Coordinates of C-alpha atoms (C1' of nucleotides) and ligand atoms in Angstrom, one line a residue:
Chain A
M16 CA -0.3 -0.4 0.0
R17 CA 1.6 3.7 -0.8
N18 CA 1.5 6.0 1.6
K19 CA 1.8 3.1 4.5
N20 CA 3.8 5.8 6.4
S21 CA 2.3 8.8 6.5
I22 CA -0.6 7.4 7.9
I23 CA 1.8 7.2 11.4
R24 CA 3.2 11.0 10.6
L25 CA -0.8 12.3 10.3
S26 CA -0.9 11.3 14.7
R27 CA 2.3 12.5 15.7
Y28 CA 0.6 15.8 14.1
K29 CA -2.0 16.1 15.6
N30 CA -0.1 15.0 19.0
A31 CA 2.4 18.2 18.3
L32 CA -0.3 20.6 17.0
R33 CA -2.5 19.5 20.6
R34 CA 0.9 20.5 22.7
L35 CA 2.0 23.6 20.6
K36 CA -2.4 24.6 21.0
T37 CA -1.9 24.7 24.2
M38 CA 1.3 27.2 23.7
G39 CA -0.5 29.3 23.2
F40 CA -0.6 29.5 19.0
G41 CA -3.3 29.4 16.8
R42 CA -1.7 29.0 13.1
I43 CA 1.3 26.9 12.5
F44 CA 3.7 26.6 8.9
S45 CA 4.9 23.2 7.4
D46 CA 8.8 23.7 8.9
N47 CA 7.2 24.6 12.9
L48 CA 5.1 21.6 12.4
A49 CA 8.0 19.7 10.7
D50 CA 10.9 20.4 13.6
A51 CA 7.9 19.3 16.0
I52 CA 8.2 16.2 14.4
G53 CA 11.8 16.1 13.9
V54 CA 10.2 14.9 10.1
N55 CA 11.9 18.3 7.4
S56 CA 9.1 20.3 6.0
C57 CA 8.1 19.3 2.7
Q58 CA 7.9 15.9 4.2
V59 CA 5.1 17.6 6.5
R60 CA 3.3 19.6 2.9
K61 CA 3.6 16.3 1.4
D62 CA 1.2 14.4 3.4
F63 CA -0.9 17.0 3.9
S64 CA -1.5 17.1 0.0
I65 CA -2.2 13.7 0.1
F66 CA -4.2 13.6 2.3
G67 CA -6.4 16.3 1.0
I68 CA -5.6 18.8 3.6
S69 CA -5.0 22.5 2.4
G70 CA -3.5 25.7 3.8
N71 CA -2.9 28.4 2.9
K72 CA -0.2 31.0 1.2
R73 CA 1.8 32.6 2.9
G74 CA -0.4 31.6 6.0
G75 CA 0.4 28.3 7.3
Y76 CA -2.4 26.0 8.4
Q77 CA -5.5 27.0 10.6
I78 CA -4.4 24.3 14.1
D79 CA -8.0 24.4 15.2
E80 CA -9.0 23.1 11.3
L81 CA -6.0 21.3 11.3
I82 CA -6.3 19.1 13.8
E83 CA -10.6 18.9 13.4
H84 CA -9.7 18.1 9.2
L85 CA -6.5 15.2 10.8
N86 CA -9.6 13.5 12.8
N87 CA -11.8 13.6 10.4
I88 CA -8.5 11.3 8.7
L89 CA -8.1 9.2 10.9
G90 CA -11.4 8.0 12.4
K91 CA -11.4 10.2 15.7
N92 CA -14.0 12.5 15.0
I93 CA -16.0 10.2 17.5
I94 CA -14.9 7.7 20.1
Q95 CA -13.8 4.4 20.1
H96 CA -14.0 1.9 21.6
A97 CA -11.3 -1.1 23.0
I98 CA -11.1 -3.3 25.3
I99 CA -7.8 -5.4 27.2
V100 CA -7.6 -8.8 27.2
G101 CA -5.3 -10.3 30.4
A102 CA -5.1 -8.1 32.9
G103 CA -1.5 -8.9 33.9
N104 CA 1.9 -7.1 34.0
I105 CA 1.5 -4.4 31.0
G106 CA -2.4 -5.1 30.4
A107 CA -3.3 -3.3 33.8
A108 CA -0.2 -0.4 33.1
L109 CA -2.5 0.2 29.5
A110 CA -6.3 0.3 31.6
K111 CA -4.6 2.9 34.0
Y112 CA -3.1 5.3 31.4
E113 CA -5.2 8.1 30.0
G114 CA -3.8 9.8 27.6
F115 CA -5.6 7.1 25.5
E116 CA -9.1 8.1 27.0
K117 CA -7.4 11.4 25.7
D118 CA -7.6 11.1 22.5
G119 CA -10.7 9.6 21.4
I120 CA -10.0 5.5 23.1
R121 CA -12.2 4.8 25.8
I122 CA -10.7 1.0 26.9
D123 CA -14.2 -0.3 28.4
A124 CA -13.2 -3.4 29.9
V125 CA -10.3 -5.4 30.3
F126 CA -10.5 -9.4 29.9
E127 CA -8.4 -11.8 32.7
A128 CA -8.7 -15.2 32.2
D129 CA -7.4 -15.9 35.9
P130 CA -10.6 -15.1 38.9
L131 CA -8.9 -13.5 41.1
K132 CA -7.9 -11.0 39.3
V133 CA -11.0 -10.3 37.9
N134 CA -12.8 -7.6 39.6
P135 CA -15.8 -6.0 37.6
R136 CA -16.1 -3.0 40.4
A137 CA -12.4 -1.7 38.8
D138 CA -13.0 1.4 37.3
I139 CA -12.3 -0.4 33.9
P140 CA -13.5 -3.3 35.5
V141 CA -12.4 -6.5 34.9
L142 CA -14.1 -8.9 34.0
A143 CA -14.4 -13.3 33.5
A144 CA -12.6 -13.9 29.5
D145 CA -15.4 -15.9 29.2
D146 CA -17.5 -12.9 29.1
M147 CA -15.7 -11.4 26.0
I148 CA -17.1 -12.7 23.0
E149 CA -20.3 -11.1 24.6
F150 CA -19.4 -7.8 25.2
I151 CA -17.7 -7.2 21.8
Q152 CA -21.1 -8.3 19.9
K153 CA -23.1 -6.8 22.8
N154 CA -20.8 -3.0 22.3
D155 CA -20.3 -3.4 19.2
I156 CA -16.4 -3.4 20.1
R157 CA -14.1 -2.7 16.8
I158 CA -10.4 -2.5 19.2
G159 CA -8.7 -4.8 20.5
I160 CA -5.6 -5.6 22.4
I161 CA -4.0 -8.9 23.3
A162 CA -1.6 -8.7 26.9
V163 CA -1.2 -12.3 27.6
P164 CA 1.4 -14.8 27.2
E165 CA 2.6 -15.5 24.0
S166 CA 1.2 -19.3 24.6
A167 CA -2.5 -17.5 24.5
A168 CA -2.1 -15.0 22.0
Q169 CA -3.4 -17.3 18.3
Q170 CA -6.1 -18.0 20.6
V171 CA -7.5 -15.1 22.1
L172 CA -7.0 -12.8 17.7
D173 CA -9.0 -15.8 16.7
L174 CA -11.7 -15.4 19.6
M175 CA -11.5 -11.8 19.2
V176 CA -11.8 -12.6 14.6
L177 CA -14.5 -14.6 15.6
S178 CA -16.7 -11.7 17.4
G179 CA -16.5 -9.2 14.6
V180 CA -12.6 -7.5 16.2
K181 CA -11.1 -5.6 13.5
G182 CA -8.1 -4.3 14.2
I183 CA -6.2 -4.8 17.0
L184 CA -2.7 -4.0 18.8
N185 CA -0.9 -7.0 20.5
F186 CA 2.3 -7.0 23.1
A187 CA 3.2 -10.8 22.1
P188 CA 6.3 -11.1 21.1
I189 CA 5.1 -13.4 18.2
R190 CA 4.0 -12.9 14.6
L191 CA 0.1 -14.2 15.2
R192 CA -1.4 -14.9 12.1
A193 CA -5.3 -12.9 10.7
P194 CA -7.5 -13.3 8.3
R195 CA -7.9 -10.2 5.6
E196 CA -10.4 -8.2 7.7
C197 CA -8.6 -7.7 10.6
V198 CA -6.2 -5.8 11.2
V199 CA -2.8 -6.1 13.4
N200 CA -0.6 -4.0 14.6
N201 CA 2.4 -5.6 17.3
V202 CA 4.8 -3.2 19.5
N203 CA 7.9 -5.8 20.5
L204 CA 9.3 -3.3 22.7
V205 CA 12.6 -6.6 22.9
L206 CA 12.8 -5.3 19.6
E207 CA 12.8 -1.9 20.1
L208 CA 15.2 -1.6 23.1
E209 CA 17.4 -4.3 20.9
N210 CA 17.3 -1.4 17.9
V211 CA 18.8 1.2 20.8
I212 CA 21.6 -1.4 21.3
Y213 CA 22.4 -1.6 18.0
F214 CA 22.6 2.2 16.8
S215 CA 24.0 3.5 19.7
N216 CA 26.6 0.6 19.9
L217 CA 26.9 1.3 16.0
L218 CA 26.9 5.2 16.0
E219 CA 29.4 4.9 18.7
K220 CA 32.0 2.9 17.1
A221 CA 31.7 5.6 14.5
L222 CA 32.1 8.0 16.4
E223 CA 36.0 6.7 16.8
K224 CA 36.4 6.0 14.4
D225 CA 35.6 10.2 13.5
A226 CA 37.8 10.8 16.3
Q227 CA 40.6 9.2 15.1
E228 CA 40.9 10.3 11.8
A229 CA 41.0 14.1 12.9
Chain B
M12 CA 21.3 5.8 6.6
R13 CA 20.6 2.4 4.2
N14 CA 19.5 -0.5 6.0
K15 CA 18.0 0.2 9.1
N16 CA 14.5 -2.0 8.2
S17 CA 17.0 -4.9 8.2
I18 CA 18.6 -4.2 11.7
I19 CA 14.7 -4.9 12.6
R20 CA 14.1 -7.4 11.0
L21 CA 17.2 -9.6 12.7
S22 CA 16.1 -9.6 15.9
R23 CA 12.5 -11.0 14.3
Y24 CA 14.8 -13.8 12.4
K25 CA 16.7 -14.1 16.1
N26 CA 12.8 -14.4 18.3
A27 CA 11.0 -16.7 15.9
L28 CA 14.4 -18.3 15.2
R29 CA 14.8 -19.3 19.3
R30 CA 10.9 -20.2 18.8
L31 CA 12.3 -22.6 15.6
K32 CA 14.6 -23.9 17.7
T33 CA 12.9 -25.3 20.9
M34 CA 10.9 -26.7 18.7
G35 CA 13.2 -29.0 17.8
F36 CA 14.0 -27.4 14.1
G37 CA 18.4 -27.7 13.3
R38 CA 18.5 -25.9 10.5
I39 CA 15.8 -23.8 8.8
F40 CA 15.6 -22.1 5.6
S41 CA 15.5 -19.0 4.0
D42 CA 10.8 -18.7 3.3
N43 CA 10.3 -20.8 7.0
L44 CA 12.4 -18.4 8.3
A45 CA 10.1 -15.5 5.4
D46 CA 7.2 -17.3 6.6
A47 CA 7.6 -16.6 10.6
I48 CA 8.3 -13.1 10.7
G49 CA 5.9 -13.1 7.4
V50 CA 7.8 -10.9 5.0
N51 CA 9.0 -12.8 1.9
S52 CA 11.7 -15.3 0.8
C53 CA 14.7 -13.3 -1.0
Q54 CA 14.5 -10.6 1.4
V55 CA 15.6 -13.6 4.6
R56 CA 18.3 -13.3 2.3
K57 CA 19.1 -9.8 0.7
D58 CA 18.9 -9.2 4.9
F59 CA 21.3 -12.2 5.6
S60 CA 23.6 -11.4 2.7
I61 CA 23.4 -7.7 3.8
F62 CA 25.4 -8.0 6.2
G63 CA 27.6 -11.1 5.2
I64 CA 25.6 -13.9 6.9
S65 CA 25.8 -16.8 4.7
G66 CA 24.2 -20.9 4.9
N67 CA 24.8 -24.2 2.2
K68 CA 23.2 -24.4 -0.6
R69 CA 20.3 -26.4 -0.5
G70 CA 20.7 -27.1 3.3
G71 CA 19.1 -23.9 4.2
Y72 CA 21.0 -22.4 8.0
Q73 CA 22.8 -24.3 11.0
I74 CA 20.3 -22.5 13.8
D75 CA 22.4 -22.0 16.5
E76 CA 25.5 -21.2 14.0
L77 CA 22.5 -18.7 12.4
I78 CA 21.4 -16.4 16.3
E79 CA 25.5 -16.9 17.3
H80 CA 25.2 -14.1 14.1
L81 CA 22.5 -12.5 14.3
N82 CA 23.5 -11.3 18.5
N83 CA 27.3 -10.8 17.2
I84 CA 25.4 -8.5 15.3
L85 CA 23.3 -6.7 18.0
G86 CA 25.8 -6.7 20.5
K87 CA 24.3 -8.9 22.6
N88 CA 26.6 -11.0 22.5
I89 CA 27.5 -10.1 25.9
I90 CA 24.3 -8.8 28.8
Q91 CA 23.0 -5.3 28.5
H92 CA 22.7 -2.8 30.7
A93 CA 20.2 -1.4 30.9
I94 CA 17.7 1.2 33.8
I95 CA 14.4 2.6 33.8
V96 CA 13.4 6.3 35.4
G97 CA 9.6 6.0 36.7
A98 CA 8.6 3.7 38.6
G99 CA 4.6 5.0 37.7
N100 CA 2.2 2.3 35.1
I101 CA 4.2 1.5 32.8
G102 CA 8.3 1.9 34.5
A103 CA 6.7 -0.8 36.9
A104 CA 5.9 -3.4 33.6
L105 CA 8.3 -3.1 32.3
A106 CA 10.5 -4.0 35.2
K107 CA 8.4 -6.5 35.8
Y108 CA 8.8 -8.0 32.2
E109 CA 11.2 -11.1 32.4
G110 CA 11.1 -10.9 28.7
F111 CA 14.1 -8.1 28.9
E112 CA 16.0 -10.9 30.9
K113 CA 15.1 -14.1 28.8
D114 CA 16.7 -11.4 25.7
G115 CA 20.2 -10.9 27.8
I116 CA 19.1 -7.1 28.7
R117 CA 19.9 -6.3 32.2
I118 CA 17.2 -3.9 33.9
D119 CA 20.2 -3.0 36.6
A120 CA 17.4 -0.9 38.3
V121 CA 14.5 1.9 38.1
F122 CA 15.0 5.7 39.7
E123 CA 12.0 7.7 41.4
A124 CA 11.2 11.5 42.0
D125 CA 8.3 9.7 44.3
P126 CA 10.5 8.9 47.9
L127 CA 6.9 6.9 48.6
K128 CA 7.5 4.2 45.2
V129 CA 11.4 4.3 46.5
N130 CA 12.3 0.5 47.3
P131 CA 15.9 -0.4 47.3
R132 CA 15.3 -4.0 48.7
A133 CA 12.4 -4.6 45.5
D134 CA 14.0 -7.2 43.3
I135 CA 14.9 -5.0 40.8
P136 CA 15.6 -1.8 43.0
V137 CA 14.0 1.2 42.6
L138 CA 16.1 4.4 44.0
A139 CA 15.8 7.8 44.6
A140 CA 15.7 10.4 41.1
D141 CA 18.7 12.0 43.0
D142 CA 21.4 8.7 42.5
M143 CA 21.1 8.1 39.6
I144 CA 23.6 10.5 37.7
E145 CA 26.4 8.6 39.6
F146 CA 24.4 4.7 39.1
I147 CA 24.2 4.6 35.6
Q148 CA 28.4 6.4 36.0
K149 CA 29.9 4.3 38.6
N150 CA 27.8 1.7 36.4
D151 CA 28.9 2.3 33.4
I152 CA 25.0 2.4 32.2
R153 CA 24.6 3.0 28.7
I154 CA 20.9 2.5 27.4
G155 CA 17.7 4.0 29.7
I156 CA 14.2 3.9 29.4
I157 CA 12.0 6.5 29.8
A158 CA 9.1 6.0 31.7
V159 CA 8.1 9.0 32.9
P160 CA 4.9 11.8 32.1
E161 CA 5.4 14.0 29.3
S162 CA 6.5 17.1 31.8
A163 CA 9.6 16.0 33.4
A164 CA 10.6 13.5 30.0
Q165 CA 13.3 15.9 28.4
Q166 CA 14.8 16.9 31.4
V167 CA 16.0 13.1 32.6
L168 CA 17.0 12.6 29.4
D169 CA 19.2 15.8 29.5
L170 CA 20.5 14.1 33.1
M171 CA 21.4 10.9 31.5
V172 CA 22.8 12.1 28.2
L173 CA 25.2 13.5 30.7
S174 CA 25.7 10.8 32.7
G175 CA 27.0 8.5 29.4
V176 CA 23.8 7.0 28.2
K177 CA 24.1 6.1 24.4
G178 CA 20.8 5.1 23.8
I179 CA 17.5 5.6 25.0
L180 CA 13.6 3.9 24.3
N181 CA 11.4 7.0 25.2
F182 CA 7.4 5.9 26.4
A183 CA 6.7 9.5 26.2
P184 CA 4.6 10.7 24.0
I185 CA 6.6 13.4 22.7
R186 CA 9.3 14.3 20.8
L187 CA 12.8 14.4 23.1
R188 CA 15.6 16.0 21.4
A189 CA 19.1 14.9 21.8
P190 CA 22.7 15.0 21.0
R191 CA 23.9 13.3 17.1
E192 CA 26.1 10.8 20.1
C193 CA 22.7 9.2 22.1
V194 CA 20.4 7.9 19.5
V195 CA 16.3 7.8 20.7
N196 CA 14.4 5.3 19.5
N197 CA 10.3 7.0 20.7
V198 CA 7.4 3.8 21.8
N199 CA 4.3 6.2 21.1
L200 CA 1.0 3.5 22.1
V201 CA -1.5 6.3 20.9
L202 CA 0.0 6.1 17.6
E203 CA 0.1 2.6 17.0
L204 CA -3.6 2.2 18.5
E205 CA -4.9 5.4 15.8
N206 CA -2.4 3.7 13.4
V207 CA -5.3 0.1 13.6
I208 CA -8.6 2.1 13.7
Y209 CA -7.0 3.6 10.6
F210 CA -6.4 0.6 9.2
S211 CA -8.7 -1.3 10.1
N212 CA -11.3 1.2 9.1
L213 CA -9.8 1.9 5.6
L214 CA -9.8 -1.6 5.2
E215 CA -13.4 -2.4 5.9
K216 CA -14.5 0.5 4.0
A217 CA -12.4 -1.6 0.4
L218 CA -14.4 -5.2 2.1
E219 CA -17.8 -2.8 1.4
K220 CA -17.0 -2.1 -1.7
D221 CA -15.8 -5.5 -2.7
A222 CA -19.5 -6.7 -1.5
Q223 CA -20.6 -4.4 -3.9
E224 CA -18.6 -4.2 -7.0
A225 CA -19.2 -8.8 -6.7
Chain C
dA23 C1' 29.2 -39.9 -12.7
dC24 C1' 25.7 -38.0 -13.4
dC25 C1' 21.1 -36.0 -13.9
dT26 C1' 17.6 -34.3 -11.1
dT27 C1' 15.9 -31.1 -7.4
dC28 C1' 16.9 -28.0 -4.3
dT29 C1' 18.0 -23.9 -2.3
dT30 C1' 21.1 -20.0 -1.9
dG31 C1' 23.4 -15.2 -2.8
dT32 C1' 22.2 -11.2 -5.3
dG33 C1' 22.6 -8.5 -9.7
dA34 C1' 19.1 -5.9 -11.8
dT35 C1' 14.5 -3.6 -11.3
dT36 C1' 10.6 -2.4 -9.5
dT37 C1' 8.5 -0.1 -5.3
dT38 C1' 7.4 3.5 -2.7
dT39 C1' 9.7 7.0 0.5
dT40 C1' 11.6 11.6 1.0
dT41 C1' 13.6 15.2 -0.5
dC42 C1' 14.7 19.0 -4.3
dA43 C1' 12.6 22.9 -6.8
dC44 C1' 9.7 26.0 -8.6
dA45 C1' 5.5 28.1 -9.9
dA46 C1' 1.7 29.7 -7.8
dT47 C1' -0.3 33.2 -5.3
dA48 C1' -1.2 35.6 -0.9
dA49 C1' -0.3 38.9 3.3
dT50 C1' 2.2 42.6 4.0
dT51 C1' 5.6 46.8 3.2
dA52 C1' 6.8 50.7 0.7
Chain D
dT19 C1' -0.4 50.4 -6.0
dA20 C1' 3.2 47.9 -7.0
dA21 C1' 7.1 45.1 -5.2
dT22 C1' 8.7 42.9 -1.9
dT23 C1' 8.9 38.5 0.6
dA24 C1' 6.9 34.5 3.2
dT25 C1' 4.9 30.4 2.6
dT26 C1' 2.5 26.6 0.0
dG27 C1' 1.6 22.6 -3.0
dT28 C1' 3.2 19.3 -5.7
dG29 C1' 5.5 17.4 -10.4
dA30 C1' 10.4 15.7 -11.0
dA31 C1' 14.8 13.9 -8.6
dA32 C1' 17.0 11.4 -5.5
dA33 C1' 17.1 7.8 -2.3
dA34 C1' 15.9 3.9 0.1
dA35 C1' 13.5 -1.0 0.5
dA36 C1' 11.2 -4.9 -1.9
dT37 C1' 10.6 -8.5 -4.9
dC38 C1' 12.2 -10.1 -8.9
dA39 C1' 14.9 -13.7 -11.1
dC40 C1' 18.5 -16.5 -12.2
dA41 C1' 23.3 -18.7 -11.7
dA42 C1' 25.4 -21.3 -9.1
dG43 C1' 26.6 -24.9 -5.6
dA44 C1' 25.2 -28.7 -2.8
dA45 C1' 21.9 -33.0 -1.2
dG46 C1' 20.5 -36.6 -3.0
dG47 C1' 18.7 -40.4 -6.6
dT48 C1' 19.4 -43.3 -10.1
Ligands
LIG23 N1 4.6 -6.6 30.4 C1 5.7 -5.6 30.3 O1 6.4 -4.7 30.1 C2 5.6 -6.6 28.5 C3 6.9 -6.4 28.0 C4 6.0 -7.0 26.4 C5 5.5 -8.0 26.1 N2 5.3 -8.2 27.1 C6 4.2 -8.9 26.6 O2 2.9 -9.5 26.9 C7 2.4 -10.3 27.3 C8 1.5 -9.8 28.6 O3 2.9 -9.5 29.6 P1 2.9 -9.1 31.0 O4 3.8 -8.9 32.0 O5 1.6 -8.4 31.5 O6 2.6 -10.5 30.9 P2 1.6 -11.0 33.0 O7 1.8 -12.8 33.1 O8 2.2 -10.5 34.8 O9 -0.3 -11.3 32.4 C9 -0.2 -12.0 31.3 C10 -2.2 -11.8 31.7 O10 -3.2 -12.6 30.7 C11 -4.5 -13.5 31.7 N3 -3.9 -14.5 31.4 C12 -3.5 -16.0 29.9 N4 -4.5 -16.3 29.4 C13 -5.9 -15.5 29.1 C14 -7.1 -15.2 28.4 N5 -7.2 -16.4 27.7 N6 -7.4 -14.7 28.6 C15 -7.3 -13.3 29.7 N7 -6.4 -13.2 29.9 C16 -5.6 -14.3 29.7 C17 -3.0 -14.3 33.1 O11 -3.7 -14.1 33.7 C18 -2.0 -12.4 33.5 O12 -3.0 -12.4 34.1 C19 2.9 -11.3 26.7 O13 3.6 -12.0 26.2 C20 4.7 -10.7 27.4 O14 5.2 -10.8 26.3 C21 5.1 -7.3 28.3
LIG24 N1 1.0 4.1 31.0 C1 0.7 3.8 29.6 O1 0.3 1.9 29.4 C2 1.1 4.3 29.5 C3 1.4 4.5 27.6 C4 1.1 5.3 27.0 C5 2.2 6.0 27.5 N2 2.7 5.8 28.1 C6 4.1 7.2 28.5 O2 4.7 7.4 30.0 C7 4.9 8.0 30.6 C8 4.8 7.0 32.4 O3 3.9 6.2 32.5 P1 2.5 5.9 33.4 O4 1.2 5.7 33.5 O5 3.7 4.7 34.0 O6 2.7 6.9 34.8 P2 3.1 7.5 36.1 O7 2.2 8.7 36.1 O8 2.2 6.1 36.6 O9 4.0 7.1 36.1 C9 4.8 8.3 36.3 C10 6.0 8.1 36.3 O10 7.8 9.1 36.9 C11 7.7 9.8 38.4 N3 8.5 10.7 37.9 C12 8.4 12.5 37.9 N4 9.6 12.5 37.2 C13 10.2 12.5 37.7 C14 11.6 12.3 37.9 N5 11.6 13.8 37.3 N6 12.4 11.6 37.3 C15 12.4 10.1 37.7 N7 11.0 9.8 38.4 C16 10.1 10.8 38.3 C17 6.5 10.0 39.3 O11 6.9 9.6 40.2 C18 5.3 8.7 38.1 O12 5.8 7.7 39.4 C19 4.3 8.6 30.5 O13 4.8 9.8 29.2 C20 2.8 8.5 29.7 O14 2.3 9.2 28.2 C21 2.3 5.4 29.8

DNA sequence: ACCTTCTTGTGATTTTTTTCACAATAATTA
DNA sequence: TAATTATTGTGAAAAAAATCACAAGAAGGT
């Protein structure tokens, strides 16, 4: 698919714009915005161009309009409902995170296999894993977050898909198989750290070499 | 930089290989490995080619050799030491995660500004934020994980860099400025979810259209 | 020993993404 | 009102990434 990377940048722009807005800006130019998320200004303009967002020549972009427009594109003009499966370390941390709600994503419930962890009275209710299918169907949930051990992840995905979930964010460090009609995005924190390790080593070597040559 | 994406795939290969090994495989072909991480087989061979990894024509790759080789490239032949800053929801979840240790990454300590959360006796000690600089320097820590609120993140980064940290994984949803000699990798979970939302909406629309046309 | 089959390794090609570069035009100044 | 300046919007160019395609070589069969 074309322009896959643009989408993630649109979210970044939106983020930065909100911050810029609270800082008192009302309008913004492509180069400020570029700077805020660490790309160059024609990237910003190109991204906007692709999605039909336009500004004013010499006047930049109206922040409010821009955020509105971005939310529309990203499907965030309405609140998105999601569930988490697995009330362990990461699942519980995500459930407590207020950043999702701020961004129009509501976590409606957490599902957990261990009866000791079930707690329907919690702020975000922790329900029995067996009730997941029904809950998804009744509440028309489209988005699921997988925070169970590797060994249970595929099974959870299958149940989610069966119940009608269309998009999944998976924290288990394993590739899950999903049918074509369900999007899966993987977050693998070990991988992210390994990446940091590799590039910091590489950089260090490069800088040492530079120093020798100078 | 060239071949940036290859690196993250190398980590994925390593992951998959470990799994394949526990499943009893001793050798592996490029297409199995490709399948395991969801790319196509020439991508695997190309990645290996770039980093000088070679196998046997018609014999595939020896898994043990391959893992060893990948660890060398990724700088994972020795244990990597890291710290976490911020013992909140996400920081605490990361500290408890055993996946890092399994992958040769040791979390030596967590640093926290709130005295009530400090606990030097914990499995992974939670120390006072003020002791961070000294700890990093004494223990020659190169890798840091930022799990503090947005408002404190830049300051924490600056202190880390000052103390000698060369690579940072940042969970705060904000772009941090770092000097050239320090690598920063951002994990933004809201962004990841928004991406899922966007693409699942897109896919649904596309499928509806297909259905109408058919 | 020779043929067949399978799989690697990589140059060539294609596709995707990013960056350049500049015409178009709106705001500002003189 | 005309000249100047700043900024957008986008085709063209460059760079990066993924895929193709096939020669070369090993393993196994006959
Ligand atoms: N904790 C982290 O920081 C971290 C980091 C990266 C990746 N991960 C990954 O996230 C996943 C969860 O990690 P964790 O540390 O939270 O583990 P955890 O063991 O603390 O939590 C997993 C939870 O899932 C529950 N569970 C198991 N099977 C279930 C099922 N079928 N339905 C519902 N609930 C079920 C368990 O009872 C448990 O409460 C793992 O795959 C792990 O590799 C975790
Ligand atoms: N919890 C999540 O699931 C989640 C998800 C995505 C992103 N994040 C991001 O991760 C960061 C932490 O989130 P959280 O939910 O864990 O928040 P939290 O408030 O639970 O934890 C933050 C911790 O950092 C500590 N702290 C503050 N300033 C500090 C400093 N200068 N030095 C050391 N410690 C300091 C606080 O005392 C607190 O314990 C935030 O930036 C958040 O946006 C969290």
